[in-house]
Tab-separated table of C-alpha atoms in Angstrom:
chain	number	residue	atom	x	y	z
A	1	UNK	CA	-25.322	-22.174	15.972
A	2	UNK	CA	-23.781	-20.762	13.203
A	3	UNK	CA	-20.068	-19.947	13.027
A	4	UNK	CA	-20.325	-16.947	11.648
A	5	UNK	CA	-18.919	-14.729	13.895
A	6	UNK	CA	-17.593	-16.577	16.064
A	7	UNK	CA	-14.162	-16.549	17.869
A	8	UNK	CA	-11.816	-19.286	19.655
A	9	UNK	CA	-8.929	-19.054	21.603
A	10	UNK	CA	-5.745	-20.618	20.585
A	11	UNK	CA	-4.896	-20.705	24.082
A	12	UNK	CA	-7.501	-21.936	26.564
A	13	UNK	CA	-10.174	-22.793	23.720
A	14	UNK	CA	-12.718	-20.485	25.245
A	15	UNK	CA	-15.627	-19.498	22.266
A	16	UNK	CA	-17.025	-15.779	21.766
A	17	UNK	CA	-20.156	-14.948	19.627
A	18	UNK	CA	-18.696	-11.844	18.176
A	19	UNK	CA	-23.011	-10.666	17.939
A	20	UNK	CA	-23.265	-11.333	22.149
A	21	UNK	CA	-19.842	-9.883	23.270
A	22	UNK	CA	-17.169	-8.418	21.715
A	23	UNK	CA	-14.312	-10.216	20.584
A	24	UNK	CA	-11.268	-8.148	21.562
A	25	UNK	CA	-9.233	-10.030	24.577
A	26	UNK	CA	-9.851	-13.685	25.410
A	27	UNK	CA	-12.249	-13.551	28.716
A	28	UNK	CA	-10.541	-16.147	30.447
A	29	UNK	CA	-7.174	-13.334	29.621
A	30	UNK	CA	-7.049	-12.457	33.387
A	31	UNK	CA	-7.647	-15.827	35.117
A	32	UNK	CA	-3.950	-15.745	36.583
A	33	UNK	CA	-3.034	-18.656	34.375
A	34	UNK	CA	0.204	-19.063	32.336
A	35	UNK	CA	-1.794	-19.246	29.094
A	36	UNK	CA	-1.178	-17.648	25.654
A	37	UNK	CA	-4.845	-16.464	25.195
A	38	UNK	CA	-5.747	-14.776	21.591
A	39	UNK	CA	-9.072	-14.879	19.523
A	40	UNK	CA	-9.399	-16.394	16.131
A	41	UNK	CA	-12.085	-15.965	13.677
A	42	UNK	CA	-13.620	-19.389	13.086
A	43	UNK	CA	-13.555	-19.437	9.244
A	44	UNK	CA	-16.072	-20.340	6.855
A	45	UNK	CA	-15.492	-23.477	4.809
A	46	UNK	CA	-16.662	-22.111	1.441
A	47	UNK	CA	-15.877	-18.767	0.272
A	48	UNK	CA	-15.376	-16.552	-2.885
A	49	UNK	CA	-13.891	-13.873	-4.246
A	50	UNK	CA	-15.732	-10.515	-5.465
A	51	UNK	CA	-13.371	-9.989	-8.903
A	52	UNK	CA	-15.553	-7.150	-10.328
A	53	UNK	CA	-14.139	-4.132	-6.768
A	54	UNK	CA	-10.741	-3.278	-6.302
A	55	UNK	CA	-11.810	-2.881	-2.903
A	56	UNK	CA	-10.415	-4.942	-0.713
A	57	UNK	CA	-12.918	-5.059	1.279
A	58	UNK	CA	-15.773	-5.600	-0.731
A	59	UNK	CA	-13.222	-7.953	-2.884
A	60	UNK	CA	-12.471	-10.255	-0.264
A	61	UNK	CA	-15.521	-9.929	2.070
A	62	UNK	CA	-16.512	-13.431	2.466
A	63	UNK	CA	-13.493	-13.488	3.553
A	64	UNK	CA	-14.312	-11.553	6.902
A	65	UNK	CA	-16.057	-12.319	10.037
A	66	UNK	CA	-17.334	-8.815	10.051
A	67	UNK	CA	-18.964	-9.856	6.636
A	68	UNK	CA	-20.337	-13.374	7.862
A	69	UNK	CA	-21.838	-11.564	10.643
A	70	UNK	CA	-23.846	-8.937	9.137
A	71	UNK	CA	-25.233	-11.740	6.684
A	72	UNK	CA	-26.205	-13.881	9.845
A	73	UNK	CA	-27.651	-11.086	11.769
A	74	UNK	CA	-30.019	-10.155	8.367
A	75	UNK	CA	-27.884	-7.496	6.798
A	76	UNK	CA	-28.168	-7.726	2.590
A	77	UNK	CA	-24.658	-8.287	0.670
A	78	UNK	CA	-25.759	-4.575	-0.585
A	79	UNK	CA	-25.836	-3.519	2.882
A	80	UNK	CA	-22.446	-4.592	3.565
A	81	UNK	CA	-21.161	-2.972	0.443
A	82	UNK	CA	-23.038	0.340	1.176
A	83	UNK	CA	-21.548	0.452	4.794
A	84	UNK	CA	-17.978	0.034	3.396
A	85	UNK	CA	-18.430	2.363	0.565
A	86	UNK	CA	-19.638	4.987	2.762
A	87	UNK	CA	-16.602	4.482	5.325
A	88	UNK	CA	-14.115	4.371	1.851
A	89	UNK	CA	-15.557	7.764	0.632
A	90	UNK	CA	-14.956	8.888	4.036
A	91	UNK	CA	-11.831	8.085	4.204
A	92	UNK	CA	-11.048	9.458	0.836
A	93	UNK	CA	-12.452	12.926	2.400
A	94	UNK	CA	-10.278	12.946	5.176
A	95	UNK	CA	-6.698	11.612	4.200
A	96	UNK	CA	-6.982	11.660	-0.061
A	97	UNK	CA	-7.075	7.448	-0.530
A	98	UNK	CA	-9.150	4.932	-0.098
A	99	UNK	CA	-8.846	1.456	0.009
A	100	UNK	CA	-7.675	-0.276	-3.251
A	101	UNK	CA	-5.687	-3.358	-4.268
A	102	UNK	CA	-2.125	-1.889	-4.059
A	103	UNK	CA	0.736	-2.470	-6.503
A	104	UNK	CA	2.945	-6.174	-6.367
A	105	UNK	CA	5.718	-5.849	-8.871
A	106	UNK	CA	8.889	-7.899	-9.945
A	107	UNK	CA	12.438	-5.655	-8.833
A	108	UNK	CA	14.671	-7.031	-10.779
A	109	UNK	CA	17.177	-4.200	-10.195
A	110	UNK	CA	17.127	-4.614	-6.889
A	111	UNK	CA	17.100	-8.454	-6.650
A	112	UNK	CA	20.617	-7.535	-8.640
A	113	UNK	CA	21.525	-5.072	-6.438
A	114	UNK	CA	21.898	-7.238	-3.261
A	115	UNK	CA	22.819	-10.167	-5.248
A	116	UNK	CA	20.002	-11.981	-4.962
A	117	UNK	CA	19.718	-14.664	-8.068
A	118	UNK	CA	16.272	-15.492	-7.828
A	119	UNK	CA	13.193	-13.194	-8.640
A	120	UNK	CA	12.308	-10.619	-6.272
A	121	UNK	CA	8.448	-9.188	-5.748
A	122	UNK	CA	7.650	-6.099	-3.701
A	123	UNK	CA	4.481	-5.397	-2.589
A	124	UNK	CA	3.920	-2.298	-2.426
A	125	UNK	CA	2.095	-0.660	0.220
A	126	UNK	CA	2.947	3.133	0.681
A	127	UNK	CA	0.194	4.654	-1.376
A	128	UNK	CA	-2.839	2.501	1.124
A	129	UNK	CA	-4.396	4.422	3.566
A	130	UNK	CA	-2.648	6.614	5.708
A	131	UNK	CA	0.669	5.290	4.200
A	132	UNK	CA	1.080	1.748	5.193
A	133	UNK	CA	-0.525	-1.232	5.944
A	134	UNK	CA	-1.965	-0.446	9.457
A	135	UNK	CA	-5.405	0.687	8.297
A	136	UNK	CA	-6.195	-2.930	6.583
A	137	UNK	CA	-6.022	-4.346	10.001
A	138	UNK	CA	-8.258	-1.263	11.921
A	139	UNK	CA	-10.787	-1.161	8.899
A	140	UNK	CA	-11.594	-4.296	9.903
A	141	UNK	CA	-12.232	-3.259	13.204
A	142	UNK	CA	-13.867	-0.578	12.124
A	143	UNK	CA	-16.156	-2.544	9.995
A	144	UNK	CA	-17.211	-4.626	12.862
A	145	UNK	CA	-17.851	-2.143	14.995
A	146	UNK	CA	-20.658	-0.768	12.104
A	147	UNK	CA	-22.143	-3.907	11.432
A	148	UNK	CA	-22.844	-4.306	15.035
A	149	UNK	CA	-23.985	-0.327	15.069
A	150	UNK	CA	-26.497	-0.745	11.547
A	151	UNK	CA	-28.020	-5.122	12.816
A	152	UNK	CA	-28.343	-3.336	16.423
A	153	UNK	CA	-26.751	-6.332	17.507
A	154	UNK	CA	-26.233	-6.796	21.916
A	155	UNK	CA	-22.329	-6.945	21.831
A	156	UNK	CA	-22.747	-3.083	20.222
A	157	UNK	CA	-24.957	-1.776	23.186
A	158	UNK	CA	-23.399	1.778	24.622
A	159	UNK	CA	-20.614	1.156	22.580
A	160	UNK	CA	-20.926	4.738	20.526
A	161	UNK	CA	-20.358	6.170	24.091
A	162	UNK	CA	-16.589	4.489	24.350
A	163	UNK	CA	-13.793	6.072	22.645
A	164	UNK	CA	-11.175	4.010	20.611
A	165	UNK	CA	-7.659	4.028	22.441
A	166	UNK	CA	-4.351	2.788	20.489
A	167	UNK	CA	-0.735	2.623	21.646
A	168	UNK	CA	1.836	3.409	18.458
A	169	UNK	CA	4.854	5.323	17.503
A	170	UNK	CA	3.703	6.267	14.190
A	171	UNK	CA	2.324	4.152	11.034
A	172	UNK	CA	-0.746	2.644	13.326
A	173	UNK	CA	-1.613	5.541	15.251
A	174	UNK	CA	-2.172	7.477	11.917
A	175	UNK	CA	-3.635	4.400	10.619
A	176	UNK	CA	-6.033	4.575	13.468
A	177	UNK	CA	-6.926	8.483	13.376
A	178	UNK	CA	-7.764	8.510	9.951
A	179	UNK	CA	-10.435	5.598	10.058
A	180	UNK	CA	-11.182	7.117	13.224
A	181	UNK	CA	-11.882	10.588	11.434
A	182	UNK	CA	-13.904	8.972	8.393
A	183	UNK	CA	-16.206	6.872	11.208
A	184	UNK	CA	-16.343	10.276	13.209
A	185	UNK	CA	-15.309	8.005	16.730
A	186	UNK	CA	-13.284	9.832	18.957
A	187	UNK	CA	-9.884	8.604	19.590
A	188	UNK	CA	-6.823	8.444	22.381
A	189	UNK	CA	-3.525	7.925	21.076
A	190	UNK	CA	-0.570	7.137	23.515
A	191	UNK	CA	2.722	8.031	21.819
A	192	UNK	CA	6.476	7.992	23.058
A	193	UNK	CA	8.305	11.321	24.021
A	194	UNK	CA	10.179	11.235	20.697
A	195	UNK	CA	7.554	10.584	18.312
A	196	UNK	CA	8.124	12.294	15.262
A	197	UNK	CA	7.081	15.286	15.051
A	198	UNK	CA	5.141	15.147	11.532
A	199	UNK	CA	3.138	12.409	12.860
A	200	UNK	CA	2.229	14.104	15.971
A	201	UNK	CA	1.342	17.165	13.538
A	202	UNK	CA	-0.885	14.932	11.394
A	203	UNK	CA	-2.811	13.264	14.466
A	204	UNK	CA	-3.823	16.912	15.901
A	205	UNK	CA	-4.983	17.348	12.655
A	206	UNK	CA	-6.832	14.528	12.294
A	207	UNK	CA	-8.680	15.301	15.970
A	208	UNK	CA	-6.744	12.448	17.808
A	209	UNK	CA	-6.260	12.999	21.748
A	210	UNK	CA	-2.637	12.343	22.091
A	211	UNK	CA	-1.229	11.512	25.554
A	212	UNK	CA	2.701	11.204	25.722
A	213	UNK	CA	4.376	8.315	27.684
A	214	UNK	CA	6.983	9.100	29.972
A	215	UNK	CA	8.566	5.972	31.532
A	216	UNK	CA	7.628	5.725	35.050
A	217	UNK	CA	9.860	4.020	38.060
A	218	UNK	CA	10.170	0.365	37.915
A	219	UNK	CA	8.200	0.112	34.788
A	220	UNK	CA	8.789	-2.846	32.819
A	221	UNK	CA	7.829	-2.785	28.802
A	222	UNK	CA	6.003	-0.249	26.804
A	223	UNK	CA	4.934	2.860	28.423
A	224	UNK	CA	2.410	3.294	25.769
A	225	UNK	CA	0.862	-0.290	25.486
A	226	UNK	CA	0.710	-0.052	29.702
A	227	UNK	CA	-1.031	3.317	29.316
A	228	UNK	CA	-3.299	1.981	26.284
A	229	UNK	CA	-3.959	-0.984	28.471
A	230	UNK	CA	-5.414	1.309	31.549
A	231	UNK	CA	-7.325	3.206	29.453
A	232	UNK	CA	-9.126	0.110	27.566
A	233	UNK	CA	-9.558	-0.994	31.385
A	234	UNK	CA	-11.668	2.168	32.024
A	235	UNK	CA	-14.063	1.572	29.408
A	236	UNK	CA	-12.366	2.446	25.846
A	237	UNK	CA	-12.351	0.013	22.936
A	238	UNK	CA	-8.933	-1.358	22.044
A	239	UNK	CA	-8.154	0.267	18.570
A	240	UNK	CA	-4.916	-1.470	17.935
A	241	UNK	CA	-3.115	-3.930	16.344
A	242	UNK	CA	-2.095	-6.474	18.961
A	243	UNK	CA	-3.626	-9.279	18.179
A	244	UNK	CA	-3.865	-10.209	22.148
A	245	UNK	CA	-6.004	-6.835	22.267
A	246	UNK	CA	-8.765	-7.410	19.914
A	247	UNK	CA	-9.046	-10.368	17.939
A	248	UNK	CA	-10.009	-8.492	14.756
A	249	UNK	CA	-7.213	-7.105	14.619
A	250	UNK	CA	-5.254	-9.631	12.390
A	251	UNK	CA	-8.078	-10.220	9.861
A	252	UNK	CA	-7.966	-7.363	8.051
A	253	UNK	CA	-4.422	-7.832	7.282
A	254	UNK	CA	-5.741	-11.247	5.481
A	255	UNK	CA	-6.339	-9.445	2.384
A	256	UNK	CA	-2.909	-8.201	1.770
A	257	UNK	CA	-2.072	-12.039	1.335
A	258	UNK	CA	-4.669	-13.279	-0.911
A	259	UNK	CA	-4.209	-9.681	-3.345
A	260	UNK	CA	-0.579	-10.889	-3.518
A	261	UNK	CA	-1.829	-14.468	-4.202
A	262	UNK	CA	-3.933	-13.375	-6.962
A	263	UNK	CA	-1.220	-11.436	-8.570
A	264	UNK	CA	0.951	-14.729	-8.651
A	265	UNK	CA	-1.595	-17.133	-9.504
A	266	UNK	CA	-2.194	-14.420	-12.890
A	267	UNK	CA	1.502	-14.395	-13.622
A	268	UNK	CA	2.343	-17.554	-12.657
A	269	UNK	CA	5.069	-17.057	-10.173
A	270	UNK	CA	5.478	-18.386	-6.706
A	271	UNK	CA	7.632	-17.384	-4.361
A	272	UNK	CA	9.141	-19.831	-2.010
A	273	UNK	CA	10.028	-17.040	0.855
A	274	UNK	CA	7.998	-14.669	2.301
A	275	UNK	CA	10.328	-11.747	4.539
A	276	UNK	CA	8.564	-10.204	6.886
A	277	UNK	CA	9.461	-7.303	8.912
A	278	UNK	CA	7.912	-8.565	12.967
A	279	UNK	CA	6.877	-5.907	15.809
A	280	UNK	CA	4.092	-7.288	17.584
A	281	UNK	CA	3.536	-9.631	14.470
A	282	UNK	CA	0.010	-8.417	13.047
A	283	UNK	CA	1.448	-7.913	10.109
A	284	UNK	CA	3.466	-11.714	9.235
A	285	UNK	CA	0.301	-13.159	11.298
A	286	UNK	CA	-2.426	-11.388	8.996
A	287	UNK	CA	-0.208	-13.130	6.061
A	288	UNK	CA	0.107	-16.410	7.369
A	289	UNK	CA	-3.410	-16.724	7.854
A	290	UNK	CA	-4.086	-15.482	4.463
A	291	UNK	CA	-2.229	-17.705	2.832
A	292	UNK	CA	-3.082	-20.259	4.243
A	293	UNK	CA	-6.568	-19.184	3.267
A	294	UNK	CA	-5.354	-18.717	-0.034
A	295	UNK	CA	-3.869	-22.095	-0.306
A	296	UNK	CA	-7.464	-23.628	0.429
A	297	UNK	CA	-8.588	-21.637	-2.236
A	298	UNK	CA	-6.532	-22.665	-5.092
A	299	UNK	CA	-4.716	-19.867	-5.769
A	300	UNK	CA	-1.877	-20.960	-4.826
A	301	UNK	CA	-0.171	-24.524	-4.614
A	302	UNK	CA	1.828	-23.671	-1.085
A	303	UNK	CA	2.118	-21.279	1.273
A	304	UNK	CA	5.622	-19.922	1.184
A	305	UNK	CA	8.187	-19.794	3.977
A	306	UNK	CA	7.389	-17.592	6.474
A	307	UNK	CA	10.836	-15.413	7.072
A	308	UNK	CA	10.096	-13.431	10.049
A	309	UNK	CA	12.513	-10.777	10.764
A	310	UNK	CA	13.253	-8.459	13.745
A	311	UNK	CA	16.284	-6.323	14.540
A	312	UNK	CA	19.447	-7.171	16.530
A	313	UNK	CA	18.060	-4.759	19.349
A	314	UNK	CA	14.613	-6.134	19.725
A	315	UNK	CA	13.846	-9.761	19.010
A	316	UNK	CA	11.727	-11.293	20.981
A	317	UNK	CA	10.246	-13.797	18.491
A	318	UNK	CA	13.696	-14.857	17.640
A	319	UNK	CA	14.495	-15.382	21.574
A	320	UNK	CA	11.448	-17.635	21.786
A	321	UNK	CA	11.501	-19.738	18.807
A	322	UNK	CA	15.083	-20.923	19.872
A	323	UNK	CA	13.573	-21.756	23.185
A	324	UNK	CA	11.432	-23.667	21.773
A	325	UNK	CA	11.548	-27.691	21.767
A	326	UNK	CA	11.728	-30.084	18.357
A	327	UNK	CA	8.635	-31.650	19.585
A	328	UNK	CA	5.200	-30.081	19.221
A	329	UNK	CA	4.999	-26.476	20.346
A	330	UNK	CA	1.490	-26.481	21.467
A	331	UNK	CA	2.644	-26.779	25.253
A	332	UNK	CA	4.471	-23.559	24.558
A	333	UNK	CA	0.920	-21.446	24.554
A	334	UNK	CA	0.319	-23.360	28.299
A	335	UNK	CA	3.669	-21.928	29.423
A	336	UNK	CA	3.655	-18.280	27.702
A	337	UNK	CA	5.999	-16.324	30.519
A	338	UNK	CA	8.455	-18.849	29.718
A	339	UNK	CA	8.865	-17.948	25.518
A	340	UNK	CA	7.770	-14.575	25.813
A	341	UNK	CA	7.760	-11.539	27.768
A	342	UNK	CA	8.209	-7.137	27.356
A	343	UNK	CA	12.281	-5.897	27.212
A	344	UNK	CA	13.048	-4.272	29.942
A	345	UNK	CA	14.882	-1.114	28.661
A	346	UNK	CA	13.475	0.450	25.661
A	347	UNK	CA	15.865	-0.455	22.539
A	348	UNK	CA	17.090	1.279	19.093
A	349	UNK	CA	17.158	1.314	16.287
A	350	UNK	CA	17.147	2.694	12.633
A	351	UNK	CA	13.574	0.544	12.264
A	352	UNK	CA	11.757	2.348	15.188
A	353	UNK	CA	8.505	0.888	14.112
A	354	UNK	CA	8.930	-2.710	15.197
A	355	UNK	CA	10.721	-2.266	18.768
A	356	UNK	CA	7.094	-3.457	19.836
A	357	UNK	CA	8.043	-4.463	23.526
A	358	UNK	CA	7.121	-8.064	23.071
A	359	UNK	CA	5.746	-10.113	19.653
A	360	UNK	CA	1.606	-10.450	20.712
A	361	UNK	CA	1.268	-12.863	18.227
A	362	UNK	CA	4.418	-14.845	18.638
A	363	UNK	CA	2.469	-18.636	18.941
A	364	UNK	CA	0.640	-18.089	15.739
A	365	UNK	CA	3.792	-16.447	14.003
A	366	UNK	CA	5.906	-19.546	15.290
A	367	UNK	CA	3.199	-22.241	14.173
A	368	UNK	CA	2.886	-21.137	10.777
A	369	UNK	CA	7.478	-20.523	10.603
A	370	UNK	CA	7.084	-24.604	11.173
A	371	UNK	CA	4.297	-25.539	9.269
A	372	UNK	CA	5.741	-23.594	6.009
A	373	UNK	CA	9.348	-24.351	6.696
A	374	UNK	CA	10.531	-20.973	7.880
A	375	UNK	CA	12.735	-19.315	10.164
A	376	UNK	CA	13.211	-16.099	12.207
A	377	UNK	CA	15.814	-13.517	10.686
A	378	UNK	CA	17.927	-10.939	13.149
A	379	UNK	CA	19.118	-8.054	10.990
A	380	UNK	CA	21.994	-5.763	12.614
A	381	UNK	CA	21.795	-2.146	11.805
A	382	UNK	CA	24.263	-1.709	8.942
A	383	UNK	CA	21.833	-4.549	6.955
A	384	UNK	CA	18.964	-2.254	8.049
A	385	UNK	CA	20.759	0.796	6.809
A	386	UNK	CA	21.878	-0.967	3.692
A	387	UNK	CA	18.146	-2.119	2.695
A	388	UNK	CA	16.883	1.086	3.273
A	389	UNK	CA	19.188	2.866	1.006
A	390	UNK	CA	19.246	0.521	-1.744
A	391	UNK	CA	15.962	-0.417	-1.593
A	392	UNK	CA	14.999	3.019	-1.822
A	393	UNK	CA	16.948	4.439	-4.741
A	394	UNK	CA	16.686	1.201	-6.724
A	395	UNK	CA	12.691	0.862	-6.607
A	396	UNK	CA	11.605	4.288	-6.074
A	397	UNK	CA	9.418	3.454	-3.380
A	398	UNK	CA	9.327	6.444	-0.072
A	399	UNK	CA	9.245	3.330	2.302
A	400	UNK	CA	10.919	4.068	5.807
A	401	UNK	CA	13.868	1.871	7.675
A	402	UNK	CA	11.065	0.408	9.152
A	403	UNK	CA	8.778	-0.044	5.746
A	404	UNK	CA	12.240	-2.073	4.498
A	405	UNK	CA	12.746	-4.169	7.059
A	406	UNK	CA	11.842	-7.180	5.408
A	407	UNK	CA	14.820	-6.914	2.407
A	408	UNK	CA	17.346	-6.463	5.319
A	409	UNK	CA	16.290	-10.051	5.966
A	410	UNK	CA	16.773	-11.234	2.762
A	411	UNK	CA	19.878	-9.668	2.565
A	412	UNK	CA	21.224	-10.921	5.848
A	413	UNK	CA	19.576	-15.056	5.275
A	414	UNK	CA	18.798	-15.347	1.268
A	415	UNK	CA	17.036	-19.132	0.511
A	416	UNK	CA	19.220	-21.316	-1.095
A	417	UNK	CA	16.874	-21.512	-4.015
A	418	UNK	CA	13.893	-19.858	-4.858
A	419	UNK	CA	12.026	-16.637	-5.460
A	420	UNK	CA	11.202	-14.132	-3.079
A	421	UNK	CA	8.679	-11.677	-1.795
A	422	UNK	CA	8.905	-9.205	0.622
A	423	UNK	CA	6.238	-5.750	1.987
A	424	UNK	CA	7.221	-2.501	1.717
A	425	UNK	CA	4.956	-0.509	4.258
A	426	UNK	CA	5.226	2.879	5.985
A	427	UNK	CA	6.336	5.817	4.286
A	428	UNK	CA	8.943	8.224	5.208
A	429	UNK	CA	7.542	11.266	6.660
């Protein structure tokens, strides 16, 4: 059997064949054991990269399982082009952009205004789709879900008759009701009481169904992931970005790494840290896999340190790696309740956006911290503040508290030597 397409879990080893079922939570998930279950694309070997789009996802679709498996089940390359350039238009028609490689510059005035000696890159992601870079992971997703729709493969039967359901506070909940508008899927969106009001404005416009969370008595965790969770239990397909949810989730997110990896094997630079502003960790997961994929590709002689950073009122990942052992931490994903688990009262913070309840993707995040040499980075709110504003007026870039995240950590742990990249993503509505 081919491997295109298919999906392992890290945790209990259990194999999907995304064309048979659908690869969103482990099936073994629910089995009452203490297991860290989440599905990973089984990669291909031997892949390429399209130079002549500036689509992402044309660019980098050998790249993506969604790909593999629409050449496996008989679908032409031009298929799979046609299919994503039909979705792009769409999305072009319903929010203004489309998907295209976004900018990766040198800030040297910044990199001077924190006093940072080395050479500083931003990637910048506030001009993608719906503002950040949410929709790379769901267009994936997406893209999956219309391969299985145009090879009439079995995992896609009835599946036109679900709805999509996410759980967000803002940047992926847009993210999701756009692509959800282009593909003409109806979509849930569970939101907290004090979502902002712009974005709530934006997802009525866009045709989402939005159902406010109110925390209810005894409730431990995210109102919105438990009432995103009940409503993918009644049938709806799990339109997020936890990793844990839907194990396409992350893969989209892949080509954010290897468009930065491009840029640095053309210019020559390599940055020894990578910052990375952590939620539930799709994003610094999405990276560390692409990396890692770029690695194997030559672009790049090392993956760089993965810097994963969190804020003083939500860290879960930082909790769990120092839990961790010096031995191997492959037990860990055996013993999850014991590394990682949702807050109990909901925390605060000038970086809203990643005061996800628990890190989904914590094991992965912590495997590839090790294997590259990293760390996890707590930022307090006045280095939050501090990044946003100088970030900001220094680079010109409308990212939010959240969308800066990643320079707070640089400010608050800079590597002793080195260069340094960091994501700005999520712009300030």
């Amino acid at each position: 059997m081919s491997d295109d397409g298919q999906f392992v879990c890290h945790g209990c080893g259990a194999r999907v064949d995304a064309a048979l079922s659908l690869p969103f939570r482990c099936p073994n998930a629910d089995d009452g054991r203490d297991i860290d279950h989440l599905l990973l694309p089984v990669d291909a070997d031997a892949v390429g990269i399209d130079t002549a789009s500036d689509d992402p996802f044309v660019r980098y679709r050998r790249f993506l399982s969604p790909y593999r498996l629409a050449r496996r089940a008989g679908l032409s390359d031009e298929v799979w082009t046609e299919i994503a350039g039909r979705l792009d238009a769409a999305l072009i028609a319903a929010d203004g952009t489309g998907f295209r490689l976004t900018p990766l510059r040198e800030q040297a005035r910044l990199a001077q205004a924190i006093g940072f000696s080395g050479r500083l890159w931003v990637k910048d992601e506030t001009g993608n789709v719906a503002g950040s870079h949410k929709a790379r992971h769901l267009m994936g997703v997406m893209l999956y879900l219309l391969v299985l729709e145009a090879a009439r493969l079995p995992a896609g039967d009835a599946l036109s008759s679900r709805r999509l359901a996410i759980a967000s506070c803002g940047n992926a909940a847009l993210a999701a009701a756009v692509i959800a508008r282009a593909a003409e899927w109806p979509l849930d969106v569970f939101i907290p009481p004090d979502a902002s009001p712009s974005v709530v404005r934006r997802l009525t416009e866009l045709g989402a169904t939005i159902t406010l969370c109110e925390r209810r008595a005894g409730e431990r965790g995210d109102p919105c992931f438990l009432r995103f969770r009940e409503a993918v239990a009644a049938g709806a397909i799990p339109f997020g970005v936890q990793g844990t949810e839907n194990g396409l989730a992350i893969e989209g997110g892949r080509t954010l790494a290897l468009e930065m990896a491009e840029t640095f094997a053309a210019t020559g630079a390599q940055p020894g840290s990578l910052y990375v502003q952590i939620g539930g960790g799709a994003l610094a997961s999405g990276l560390a896999q692409g990396f890692a994929l770029a690695a194997r590709q030559d672009l790049v002689p090392a993956v760089p340190r993965l810097m994963a950073v969190q804020t003083a009122a939500c860290a879960p990942l930082a909790r769990a790696w120092a839990q961790l052992s010096s031995g191997d931490p492959k037990s860990a994903a055996q013993r999850r309740s014991q590394f990682m688990w949702a807050w109990e009262n909901a925390p605060s913070s000038v970086a809203s956006g990643i005061l996800d309840d628990e890190t989904y993707d914590w094991f992965e995040i912590v495997s590839a911290m090790r294997a590259s040499g990293g760390a996890p980075v707590v930022a307090v709110e006045t280095v939050l503040q501090r990044a946003h504003e100088v970030g900001v007026a220094t680079t010109g870039i409308r990212a939010s508290a959240t969308g800066t995240a990643g320079l707070a950590g640089l400010i608050a742990a800079p590597p002793a030597s080195g260069d340094a990249v960091i994501i700005f993503s999520g712009i300030e509505r």
